Amino acid sequence: MQAAHLLIDTDPGVDDALAILMAHHATTVTALTIAAGNVGLRHTVANALKLIDVIGAETPVYAGCASPLVRQAADAAFVHGQDGFGDTGYVASARRAENEHAALAILRLSHEHPGRLTLVALGPLTNLALALRLDPQLPSRFARLVIMGGAVNGRGNTHLVPAEFNIGFDPEAAHIVFSNWPKFDLVDWEATVRHGLDYADFARWLEVDSPRAKFYSAISRGTRSWAQAQGRERLYSADALAMAVALEPEIVNRVQECHVAVEMNGEFTRGATVVDWENRLRRPANARIILGVDQARFEDRIKAALAAR
Ligand code: RIB
Ligand code: CA
């Protein structure tokens, strides 16, 4: 059964690229809306356009917000490269982003495809927060929202310790989304670590004779080396995991529905995702926290996406 059609909000980024390859291999991608995050908006937009060329698709790309809603934040160029795609010096796409702002495109596409799109948020939630502020009814026009973000037990991946990057980059935007979207799937950093990929396996998957695999091998080389140099036992691909959950909801084998809030203050706590595991505050659960997926089916989707021509 084909997966739902997708609208992907993303800050490409190396793991975003794998997720976008997975999406285009499996279903129809209605649009890519682009955020700043891993690197600046100029690069994330250029990376999205280049990736669409490599895929050979016609997916429209919409540029979004160039900065977080309130406070500036550090990017993740040290992970993804200064250009966000491993600094390979790729030849830029001749295509350009659409003239419409990402937040406005999200609103328009939700009206054009009412109740039919799955929205997959793979970067900071700045664009989605703006769209929600413009139209609080937005959630009612999407079939589903899958967010890659957070660290449900405080084991984040940023210098803020409990914060995961997407939430920590724009906590105010995340607060707006978490407070105004009735129910979303949350794929957090801790699940990403539990579902890490074997480096040697991944390198083998990249050897397949396909332009997509060759491109991804090049842009991910630096990130894979960096991860191993950091002593990470496996390769963590957060956005690929979130995309697998978006494409194949049945892949999930462990989930818990809880209320999750975003901390916006505190020298060490800004960007933390705070989970009311025992529902002590008696607030409605806004998040389906994805705690486990079928690893083999997750990896099969990655392999298939890289091998696709
Ligand atoms: O913490 C991981 C997330 O932050 C991923 O979406 C990665 O691309 C970065 O945006
Ligand atoms: Ca991302």
mmCIF file with all atom_site columns, N, CA and C in Angstrom, residues 182-249:
data_model
loop_
_atom_site.group_PDB
_atom_site.id
_atom_site.type_symbol
_atom_site.label_atom_id
_atom_site.label_alt_id
_atom_site.label_comp_id
_atom_site.label_asym_id
_atom_site.label_entity_id
_atom_site.label_seq_id
_atom_site.pdbx_PDB_ins_code
_atom_site.Cartn_x
_atom_site.Cartn_y
_atom_site.Cartn_z
_atom_site.occupancy
_atom_site.B_iso_or_equiv
_atom_site.pdbx_formal_charge
_atom_site.auth_seq_id
_atom_site.auth_comp_id
_atom_site.auth_asym_id
_atom_site.auth_atom_id
_atom_site.pdbx_PDB_model_num
ATOM 1   N N  . PRO A 1 182 ? -3.164 19.247 18.265 1.00 0.00 ? 182 PRO A N  1
ATOM 2   C CA . PRO A 1 182 ? -3.792 18.342 19.238 1.00 0.00 ? 182 PRO A CA 1
ATOM 3   C C  . PRO A 1 182 ? -3.050 17.027 19.438 1.00 0.00 ? 182 PRO A C  1
ATOM 4   N N  . LYS A 1 183 ? -2.586 16.411 18.331 1.00 0.00 ? 183 LYS A N  1
ATOM 5   C CA . LYS A 1 183 ? -1.914 15.116 18.483 1.00 0.00 ? 183 LYS A CA 1
ATOM 6   C C  . LYS A 1 183 ? -0.931 14.937 17.338 1.00 0.00 ? 183 LYS A C  1
ATOM 7   N N  . PHE A 1 184 ? 0.327  14.640 17.660 1.00 0.00 ? 184 PHE A N  1
ATOM 8   C CA . PHE A 1 184 ? 1.356  14.429 16.642 1.00 0.00 ? 184 PHE A CA 1
ATOM 9   C C  . PHE A 1 184 ? 2.220  13.247 17.060 1.00 0.00 ? 184 PHE A C  1
ATOM 10  N N  . ASP A 1 185 ? 2.873  12.637 16.077 1.00 0.00 ? 185 ASP A N  1
ATOM 11  C CA . ASP A 1 185 ? 3.854  11.578 16.360 1.00 0.00 ? 185 ASP A CA 1
ATOM 12  C C  . ASP A 1 185 ? 5.191  12.246 16.621 1.00 0.00 ? 185 ASP A C  1
ATOM 13  N N  . LEU A 1 186 ? 5.852  11.829 17.686 1.00 0.00 ? 186 LEU A N  1
ATOM 14  C CA . LEU A 1 186 ? 7.135  12.428 18.049 1.00 0.00 ? 186 LEU A CA 1
ATOM 15  C C  . LEU A 1 186 ? 8.230  11.361 17.990 1.00 0.00 ? 186 LEU A C  1
ATOM 16  N N  . VAL A 1 187 ? 9.173  11.564 17.066 1.00 0.00 ? 187 VAL A N  1
ATOM 17  C CA . VAL A 1 187 ? 10.337 10.681 16.918 1.00 0.00 ? 187 VAL A CA 1
ATOM 18  C C  . VAL A 1 187 ? 11.522 11.447 17.481 1.00 0.00 ? 187 VAL A C  1
ATOM 19  N N  . ASP A 1 188 ? 11.994 11.025 18.643 1.00 0.00 ? 188 ASP A N  1
ATOM 20  C CA . ASP A 1 188 ? 12.990 11.866 19.342 1.00 0.00 ? 188 ASP A CA 1
ATOM 21  C C  . ASP A 1 188 ? 14.407 11.363 19.138 1.00 0.00 ? 188 ASP A C  1
ATOM 22  N N  . TRP A 1 189 ? 15.353 12.091 19.711 1.00 0.00 ? 189 TRP A N  1
ATOM 23  C CA . TRP A 1 189 ? 16.765 11.736 19.544 1.00 0.00 ? 189 TRP A CA 1
ATOM 24  C C  . TRP A 1 189 ? 17.108 10.411 20.207 1.00 0.00 ? 189 TRP A C  1
ATOM 25  N N  . GLU A 1 190 ? 16.475 10.130 21.350 1.00 0.00 ? 190 GLU A N  1
ATOM 26  C CA . GLU A 1 190 ? 16.793 8.896  22.071 1.00 0.00 ? 190 GLU A CA 1
ATOM 27  C C  . GLU A 1 190 ? 16.353 7.668  21.263 1.00 0.00 ? 190 GLU A C  1
ATOM 28  N N  . ALA A 1 191 ? 15.219 7.777  20.572 1.00 0.00 ? 191 ALA A N  1
ATOM 29  C CA . ALA A 1 191 ? 14.802 6.674  19.684 1.00 0.00 ? 191 ALA A CA 1
ATOM 30  C C  . ALA A 1 191 ? 15.785 6.532  18.533 1.00 0.00 ? 191 ALA A C  1
ATOM 31  N N  . THR A 1 192 ? 16.285 7.696  18.050 1.00 0.00 ? 192 THR A N  1
ATOM 32  C CA . THR A 1 192 ? 17.271 7.669  16.963 1.00 0.00 ? 192 THR A CA 1
ATOM 33  C C  . THR A 1 192 ? 18.512 6.877  17.377 1.00 0.00 ? 192 THR A C  1
ATOM 34  N N  . VAL A 1 193 ? 18.955 7.110  18.622 1.00 0.00 ? 193 VAL A N  1
ATOM 35  C CA . VAL A 1 193 ? 20.156 6.407  19.121 1.00 0.00 ? 193 VAL A CA 1
ATOM 36  C C  . VAL A 1 193 ? 19.874 4.905  19.274 1.00 0.00 ? 193 VAL A C  1
ATOM 37  N N  . ARG A 1 194 ? 18.674 4.577  19.734 1.00 0.00 ? 194 ARG A N  1
ATOM 38  C CA . ARG A 1 194 ? 18.327 3.148  19.887 1.00 0.00 ? 194 ARG A CA 1
ATOM 39  C C  . ARG A 1 194 ? 18.269 2.454  18.526 1.00 0.00 ? 194 ARG A C  1
ATOM 40  N N  . HIS A 1 195 ? 17.997 3.231  17.497 1.00 0.00 ? 195 HIS A N  1
ATOM 41  C CA . HIS A 1 195 ? 17.860 2.640  16.151 1.00 0.00 ? 195 HIS A CA 1
ATOM 42  C C  . HIS A 1 195 ? 18.999 3.080  15.247 1.00 0.00 ? 195 HIS A C  1
ATOM 43  N N  . GLY A 1 196 ? 20.190 3.101  15.821 1.00 0.00 ? 196 GLY A N  1
ATOM 44  C CA . GLY A 1 196 ? 21.385 3.442  15.047 1.00 0.00 ? 196 GLY A CA 1
ATOM 45  C C  . GLY A 1 196 ? 21.686 2.391  13.987 1.00 0.00 ? 196 GLY A C  1
ATOM 46  N N  . LEU A 1 197 ? 22.524 2.779  13.028 1.00 0.00 ? 197 LEU A N  1
ATOM 47  C CA . LEU A 1 197 ? 22.855 1.926  11.879 1.00 0.00 ? 197 LEU A CA 1
ATOM 48  C C  . LEU A 1 197 ? 24.325 1.523  11.945 1.00 0.00 ? 197 LEU A C  1
ATOM 49  N N  . ASP A 1 198 ? 24.609 0.297  11.562 1.00 0.00 ? 198 ASP A N  1
ATOM 50  C CA . ASP A 1 198 ? 25.995 -0.184 11.551 1.00 0.00 ? 198 ASP A CA 1
ATOM 51  C C  . ASP A 1 198 ? 26.772 0.549  10.444 1.00 0.00 ? 198 ASP A C  1
ATOM 52  N N  . TYR A 1 199 ? 27.919 1.091  10.779 1.00 0.00 ? 199 TYR A N  1
ATOM 53  C CA . TYR A 1 199 ? 28.691 1.874  9.797  1.00 0.00 ? 199 TYR A CA 1
ATOM 54  C C  . TYR A 1 199 ? 29.040 1.042  8.553  1.00 0.00 ? 199 TYR A C  1
ATOM 55  N N  . ALA A 1 200 ? 29.489 -0.195 8.792  1.00 0.00 ? 200 ALA A N  1
ATOM 56  C CA . ALA A 1 200 ? 29.922 -1.028 7.660  1.00 0.00 ? 200 ALA A CA 1
ATOM 57  C C  . ALA A 1 200 ? 28.722 -1.387 6.779  1.00 0.00 ? 200 ALA A C  1
ATOM 58  N N  . ASP A 1 201 ? 27.596 -1.698 7.426  1.00 0.00 ? 201 ASP A N  1
ATOM 59  C CA . ASP A 1 201 ? 26.388 -1.977 6.639  1.00 0.00 ? 201 ASP A CA 1
ATOM 60  C C  . ASP A 1 201 ? 26.044 -0.769 5.770  1.00 0.00 ? 201 ASP A C  1
ATOM 61  N N  . PHE A 1 202 ? 26.066 0.403  6.379  1.00 0.00 ? 202 PHE A N  1
ATOM 62  C CA . PHE A 1 202 ? 25.672 1.623  5.669  1.00 0.00 ? 202 PHE A CA 1
ATOM 63  C C  . PHE A 1 202 ? 26.610 1.890  4.496  1.00 0.00 ? 202 PHE A C  1
ATOM 64  N N  . ALA A 1 203 ? 27.900 1.690  4.735  1.00 0.00 ? 203 ALA A N  1
ATOM 65  C CA . ALA A 1 203 ? 28.878 1.894  3.650  1.00 0.00 ? 203 ALA A CA 1
ATOM 66  C C  . ALA A 1 203 ? 28.599 0.923  2.502  1.00 0.00 ? 203 ALA A C  1
ATOM 67  N N  . ARG A 1 204 ? 28.182 -0.283 2.854  1.00 0.00 ? 204 ARG A N  1
ATOM 68  C CA . ARG A 1 204 ? 27.880 -1.278 1.806  1.00 0.00 ? 204 ARG A CA 1
ATOM 69  C C  . ARG A 1 204 ? 26.631 -0.862 1.021  1.00 0.00 ? 204 ARG A C  1
ATOM 70  N N  . TRP A 1 205 ? 25.632 -0.337 1.718  1.00 0.00 ? 205 TRP A N  1
ATOM 71  C CA . TRP A 1 205 ? 24.408 0.103  1.034  1.00 0.00 ? 205 TRP A CA 1
ATOM 72  C C  . TRP A 1 205 ? 24.732 1.218  0.032  1.00 0.00 ? 205 TRP A C  1
ATOM 73  N N  . LEU A 1 206 ? 25.774 1.993  0.333  1.00 0.00 ? 206 LEU A N  1
ATOM 74  C CA . LEU A 1 206 ? 26.134 3.125  -0.536 1.00 0.00 ? 206 LEU A CA 1
ATOM 75  C C  . LEU A 1 206 ? 26.893 2.684  -1.780 1.00 0.00 ? 206 LEU A C  1
ATOM 76  N N  . GLU A 1 207 ? 27.328 1.425  -1.805 1.00 0.00 ? 207 GLU A N  1
ATOM 77  C CA . GLU A 1 207 ? 28.131 0.956  -2.950 1.00 0.00 ? 207 GLU A CA 1
ATOM 78  C C  . GLU A 1 207 ? 27.272 0.589  -4.162 1.00 0.00 ? 207 GLU A C  1
ATOM 79  N N  . VAL A 1 208 ? 25.978 0.597  -3.956 1.00 0.00 ? 208 VAL A N  1
ATOM 80  C CA . VAL A 1 208 ? 25.080 0.217  -5.069 1.00 0.00 ? 208 VAL A CA 1
ATOM 81  C C  . VAL A 1 208 ? 25.255 1.212  -6.226 1.00 0.00 ? 208 VAL A C  1
ATOM 82  N N  . ASP A 1 209 ? 25.071 0.695  -7.455 1.00 0.00 ? 209 ASP A N  1
ATOM 83  C CA . ASP A 1 209 ? 25.322 1.542  -8.622 1.00 0.00 ? 209 ASP A CA 1
ATOM 84  C C  . ASP A 1 209 ? 24.089 2.405  -8.922 1.00 0.00 ? 209 ASP A C  1
ATOM 85  N N  . SER A 1 210 ? 23.970 3.488  -8.216 1.00 0.00 ? 210 SER A N  1
ATOM 86  C CA . SER A 1 210 ? 22.836 4.410  -8.428 1.00 0.00 ? 210 SER A CA 1
ATOM 87  C C  . SER A 1 210 ? 23.293 5.838  -8.158 1.00 0.00 ? 210 SER A C  1
ATOM 88  N N  . PRO A 1 211 ? 22.838 6.777  -8.993 1.00 0.00 ? 211 PRO A N  1
ATOM 89  C CA . PRO A 1 211 ? 23.241 8.179  -8.791 1.00 0.00 ? 211 PRO A CA 1
ATOM 90  C C  . PRO A 1 211 ? 22.882 8.702  -7.402 1.00 0.00 ? 211 PRO A C  1
ATOM 91  N N  . ARG A 1 212 ? 21.757 8.217  -6.892 1.00 0.00 ? 212 ARG A N  1
ATOM 92  C CA . ARG A 1 212 ? 21.339 8.690  -5.558 1.00 0.00 ? 212 ARG A CA 1
ATOM 93  C C  . ARG A 1 212 ? 22.322 8.191  -4.497 1.00 0.00 ? 212 ARG A C  1
ATOM 94  N N  . ALA A 1 213 ? 22.710 6.939  -4.588 1.00 0.00 ? 213 ALA A N  1
ATOM 95  C CA . ALA A 1 213 ? 23.667 6.390  -3.622 1.00 0.00 ? 213 ALA A CA 1
ATOM 96  C C  . ALA A 1 213 ? 25.001 7.108  -3.742 1.00 0.00 ? 213 ALA A C  1
ATOM 97  N N  . LYS A 1 214 ? 25.440 7.358  -4.959 1.00 0.00 ? 214 LYS A N  1
ATOM 98  C CA . LYS A 1 214 ? 26.731 8.029  -5.157 1.00 0.00 ? 214 LYS A CA 1
ATOM 99  C C  . LYS A 1 214 ? 26.705 9.437  -4.576 1.00 0.00 ? 214 LYS A C  1
ATOM 100 N N  . PHE A 1 215 ? 25.590 10.140 -4.820 1.00 0.00 ? 215 PHE A N  1
ATOM 101 C CA . PHE A 1 215 ? 25.474 11.504 -4.294 1.00 0.00 ? 215 PHE A CA 1
ATOM 102 C C  . PHE A 1 215 ? 25.443 11.465 -2.768 1.00 0.00 ? 215 PHE A C  1
ATOM 103 N N  . TYR A 1 216 ? 24.657 10.531 -2.230 1.00 0.00 ? 216 TYR A N  1
ATOM 104 C CA . TYR A 1 216 ? 24.541 10.487 -0.775 1.00 0.00 ? 216 TYR A CA 1
ATOM 105 C C  . TYR A 1 216 ? 25.851 10.052 -0.135 1.00 0.00 ? 216 TYR A C  1
ATOM 106 N N  . SER A 1 217 ? 26.567 9.163  -0.797 1.00 0.00 ? 217 SER A N  1
ATOM 107 C CA . SER A 1 217 ? 27.877 8.743  -0.275 1.00 0.00 ? 217 SER A CA 1
ATOM 108 C C  . SER A 1 217 ? 28.800 9.953  -0.145 1.00 0.00 ? 217 SER A C  1
ATOM 109 N N  . ALA A 1 218 ? 28.768 10.814 -1.140 1.00 0.00 ? 218 ALA A N  1
ATOM 110 C CA . ALA A 1 218 ? 29.654 11.989 -1.151 1.00 0.00 ? 218 ALA A CA 1
ATOM 111 C C  . ALA A 1 218 ? 29.261 12.997 -0.072 1.00 0.00 ? 218 ALA A C  1
ATOM 112 N N  . ILE A 1 219 ? 27.981 13.310 0.015  1.00 0.00 ? 219 ILE A N  1
ATOM 113 C CA . ILE A 1 219 ? 27.583 14.371 0.968  1.00 0.00 ? 219 ILE A CA 1
ATOM 114 C C  . ILE A 1 219 ? 27.618 13.881 2.412  1.00 0.00 ? 219 ILE A C  1
ATOM 115 N N  . SER A 1 220 ? 27.556 12.550 2.614  1.00 0.00 ? 220 SER A N  1
ATOM 116 C CA . SER A 1 220 ? 27.516 12.037 3.995  1.00 0.00 ? 220 SER A CA 1
ATOM 117 C C  . SER A 1 220 ? 28.877 11.593 4.505  1.00 0.00 ? 220 SER A C  1
ATOM 118 N N  . ARG A 1 221 ? 29.877 11.595 3.627  1.00 0.00 ? 221 ARG A N  1
ATOM 119 C CA . ARG A 1 221 ? 31.203 11.083 4.024  1.00 0.00 ? 221 ARG A CA 1
ATOM 120 C C  . ARG A 1 221 ? 31.742 11.801 5.263  1.00 0.00 ? 221 ARG A C  1
ATOM 121 N N  . GLY A 1 222 ? 31.665 13.121 5.254  1.00 0.00 ? 222 GLY A N  1
ATOM 122 C CA . GLY A 1 222 ? 32.196 13.889 6.391  1.00 0.00 ? 222 GLY A CA 1
ATOM 123 C C  . GLY A 1 222 ? 31.431 13.619 7.679  1.00 0.00 ? 222 GLY A C  1
ATOM 124 N N  . THR A 1 223 ? 30.108 13.543 7.562  1.00 0.00 ? 223 THR A N  1
ATOM 125 C CA . THR A 1 223 ? 29.268 13.305 8.745  1.00 0.00 ? 223 THR A CA 1
ATOM 126 C C  . THR A 1 223 ? 29.520 11.922 9.323  1.00 0.00 ? 223 THR A C  1
ATOM 127 N N  . ARG A 1 224 ? 29.696 10.943 8.428  1.00 0.00 ? 224 ARG A N  1
ATOM 128 C CA . ARG A 1 224 ? 29.958 9.576  8.928  1.00 0.00 ? 224 ARG A CA 1
ATOM 129 C C  . ARG A 1 224 ? 31.322 9.518  9.619  1.00 0.00 ? 224 ARG A C  1
ATOM 130 N N  . SER A 1 225 ? 32.304 10.199 9.051  1.00 0.00 ? 225 SER A N  1
ATOM 131 C CA . SER A 1 225 ? 33.632 10.213 9.686  1.00 0.00 ? 225 SER A CA 1
ATOM 132 C C  . SER A 1 225 ? 33.584 10.936 11.024 1.00 0.00 ? 225 SER A C  1
ATOM 133 N N  . TRP A 1 226 ? 32.877 12.052 11.037 1.00 0.00 ? 226 TRP A N  1
ATOM 134 C CA . TRP A 1 226 ? 32.755 12.829 12.275 1.00 0.00 ? 226 TRP A CA 1
ATOM 135 C C  . TRP A 1 226 ? 32.112 11.991 13.377 1.00 0.00 ? 226 TRP A C  1
ATOM 136 N N  . ALA A 1 227 ? 31.039 11.264 13.016 1.00 0.00 ? 227 ALA A N  1
ATOM 137 C CA . ALA A 1 227 ? 30.324 10.448 14.014 1.00 0.00 ? 227 ALA A CA 1
ATOM 138 C C  . ALA A 1 227 ? 31.246 9.384  14.600 1.00 0.00 ? 227 ALA A C  1
ATOM 139 N N  . GLN A 1 228 ? 32.024 8.740  13.732 1.00 0.00 ? 228 GLN A N  1
ATOM 140 C CA . GLN A 1 228 ? 32.938 7.699  14.243 1.00 0.00 ? 228 GLN A CA 1
ATOM 141 C C  . GLN A 1 228 ? 34.036 8.327  15.109 1.00 0.00 ? 228 GLN A C  1
ATOM 142 N N  . ALA A 1 229 ? 34.501 9.486  14.696 1.00 0.00 ? 229 ALA A N  1
ATOM 143 C CA . ALA A 1 229 ? 35.543 10.172 15.479 1.00 0.00 ? 229 ALA A CA 1
ATOM 144 C C  . ALA A 1 229 ? 35.019 10.601 16.846 1.00 0.00 ? 229 ALA A C  1
ATOM 145 N N  . GLN A 1 230 ? 33.695 10.820 16.919 1.00 0.00 ? 230 GLN A N  1
ATOM 146 C CA . GLN A 1 230 ? 33.063 11.181 18.195 1.00 0.00 ? 230 GLN A CA 1
ATOM 147 C C  . GLN A 1 230 ? 32.914 9.962  19.103 1.00 0.00 ? 230 GLN A C  1
ATOM 148 N N  . GLY A 1 231 ? 33.200 8.790  18.557 1.00 0.00 ? 231 GLY A N  1
ATOM 149 C CA . GLY A 1 231 ? 33.049 7.568  19.334 1.00 0.00 ? 231 GLY A CA 1
ATOM 150 C C  . GLY A 1 231 ? 31.642 7.015  19.342 1.00 0.00 ? 231 GLY A C  1
ATOM 151 N N  . ARG A 1 232 ? 30.798 7.513  18.421 1.00 0.00 ? 232 ARG A N  1
ATOM 152 C CA . ARG A 1 232 ? 29.433 6.973  18.331 1.00 0.00 ? 232 ARG A CA 1
ATOM 153 C C  . ARG A 1 232 ? 29.508 5.546  17.803 1.00 0.00 ? 232 ARG A C  1
ATOM 154 N N  . GLU A 1 233 ? 28.883 4.610  18.523 1.00 0.00 ? 233 GLU A N  1
ATOM 155 C CA . GLU A 1 233 ? 28.994 3.190  18.155 1.00 0.00 ? 233 GLU A CA 1
ATOM 156 C C  . GLU A 1 233 ? 28.285 2.877  16.837 1.00 0.00 ? 233 GLU A C  1
ATOM 157 N N  . ARG A 1 234 ? 27.262 3.659  16.536 1.00 0.00 ? 234 ARG A N  1
ATOM 158 C CA . ARG A 1 234 ? 26.495 3.430  15.299 1.00 0.00 ? 234 ARG A CA 1
ATOM 159 C C  . ARG A 1 234 ? 26.178 4.773  14.662 1.00 0.00 ? 234 ARG A C  1
ATOM 160 N N  . LEU A 1 235 ? 25.718 4.748  13.425 1.00 0.00 ? 235 LEU A N  1
ATOM 161 C CA . LEU A 1 235 ? 25.377 5.965  12.694 1.00 0.00 ? 235 LEU A CA 1
ATOM 162 C C  . LEU A 1 235 ? 23.930 6.330  13.023 1.00 0.00 ? 235 LEU A C  1
ATOM 163 N N  . TYR A 1 236 ? 23.730 7.541  13.505 1.00 0.00 ? 236 TYR A N  1
ATOM 164 C CA . TYR A 1 236 ? 22.400 7.984  13.896 1.00 0.00 ? 236 TYR A CA 1
ATOM 165 C C  . TYR A 1 236 ? 21.797 8.824  12.780 1.00 0.00 ? 236 TYR A C  1
ATOM 166 N N  . SER A 1 237 ? 20.645 8.432  12.292 1.00 0.00 ? 237 SER A N  1
ATOM 167 C CA . SER A 1 237 ? 20.009 9.191  11.220 1.00 0.00 ? 237 SER A CA 1
ATOM 168 C C  . SER A 1 237 ? 18.587 9.551  11.638 1.00 0.00 ? 237 SER A C  1
ATOM 169 N N  . ALA A 1 238 ? 18.476 10.621 12.391 1.00 0.00 ? 238 ALA A N  1
ATOM 170 C CA . ALA A 1 238 ? 17.214 11.002 13.030 1.00 0.00 ? 238 ALA A CA 1
ATOM 171 C C  . ALA A 1 238 ? 16.094 11.192 12.013 1.00 0.00 ? 238 ALA A C  1
ATOM 172 N N  . ASP A 1 239 ? 16.382 11.942 10.952 1.00 0.00 ? 239 ASP A N  1
ATOM 173 C CA . ASP A 1 239 ? 15.311 12.251 9.982  1.00 0.00 ? 239 ASP A CA 1
ATOM 174 C C  . ASP A 1 239 ? 14.901 11.020 9.193  1.00 0.00 ? 239 ASP A C  1
ATOM 175 N N  . ALA A 1 240 ? 15.840 10.120 8.947  1.00 0.00 ? 240 ALA A N  1
ATOM 176 C CA . ALA A 1 240 ? 15.479 8.867  8.251  1.00 0.00 ? 240 ALA A CA 1
ATOM 177 C C  . ALA A 1 240 ? 14.518 8.047  9.105  1.00 0.00 ? 240 ALA A C  1
ATOM 178 N N  . LEU A 1 241 ? 14.751 8.018  10.415 1.00 0.00 ? 241 LEU A N  1
ATOM 179 C CA . LEU A 1 241 ? 13.856 7.274  11.313 1.00 0.00 ? 241 LEU A CA 1
ATOM 180 C C  . LEU A 1 241 ? 12.465 7.901  11.323 1.00 0.00 ? 241 LEU A C  1
ATOM 181 N N  . ALA A 1 242 ? 12.436 9.224  11.425 1.00 0.00 ? 242 ALA A N  1
ATOM 182 C CA . ALA A 1 242 ? 11.135 9.908  11.411 1.00 0.00 ? 242 ALA A CA 1
ATOM 183 C C  . ALA A 1 242 ? 10.414 9.663  10.094 1.00 0.00 ? 242 ALA A C  1
ATOM 184 N N  . MET A 1 243 ? 11.162 9.642  8.995  1.00 0.00 ? 243 MET A N  1
ATOM 185 C CA . MET A 1 243 ? 10.526 9.423  7.687  1.00 0.00 ? 243 MET A CA 1
ATOM 186 C C  . MET A 1 243 ? 9.997  7.986  7.577  1.00 0.00 ? 243 MET A C  1
ATOM 187 N N  . ALA A 1 244 ? 10.717 7.038  8.111  1.00 0.00 ? 244 ALA A N  1
ATOM 188 C CA . ALA A 1 244 ? 10.236 5.646  8.084  1.00 0.00 ? 244 ALA A CA 1
ATOM 189 C C  . ALA A 1 244 ? 8.910  5.540  8.844  1.00 0.00 ? 244 ALA A C  1
ATOM 190 N N  . VAL A 1 245 ? 8.810  6.236  9.974  1.00 0.00 ? 245 VAL A N  1
ATOM 191 C CA . VAL A 1 245 ? 7.565  6.242  10.750 1.00 0.00 ? 245 VAL A CA 1
ATOM 192 C C  . VAL A 1 245 ? 6.447  6.930  9.977  1.00 0.00 ? 245 VAL A C  1
ATOM 193 N N  . ALA A 1 246 ? 6.788  7.992  9.264  1.00 0.00 ? 246 ALA A N  1
ATOM 194 C CA . ALA A 1 246 ? 5.774  8.704  8.473  1.00 0.00 ? 246 ALA A CA 1
ATOM 195 C C  . ALA A 1 246 ? 5.282  7.852  7.309  1.00 0.00 ? 246 ALA A C  1
ATOM 196 N N  . LEU A 1 247 ? 6.205  7.137  6.656  1.00 0.00 ? 247 LEU A N  1
ATOM 197 C CA . LEU A 1 247 ? 5.849  6.353  5.472  1.00 0.00 ? 247 LEU A CA 1
ATOM 198 C C  . LEU A 1 247 ? 5.135  5.054  5.829  1.00 0.00 ? 247 LEU A C  1
ATOM 199 N N  . GLU A 1 248 ? 5.485  4.506  6.998  1.00 0.00 ? 248 GLU A N  1
ATOM 200 C CA . GLU A 1 248 ? 4.990  3.154  7.348  1.00 0.00 ? 248 GLU A CA 1
ATOM 201 C C  . GLU A 1 248 ? 4.615  3.135  8.826  1.00 0.00 ? 248 GLU A C  1
ATOM 202 N N  . PRO A 1 249 ? 3.460  3.682  9.196  1.00 0.00 ? 249 PRO A N  1
ATOM 203 C CA . PRO A 1 249 ? 3.071  3.740  10.618 1.00 0.00 ? 249 PRO A CA 1
ATOM 204 C C  . PRO A 1 249 ? 3.139  2.381  11.310 1.00 0.00 ? 249 PRO A C  1
#
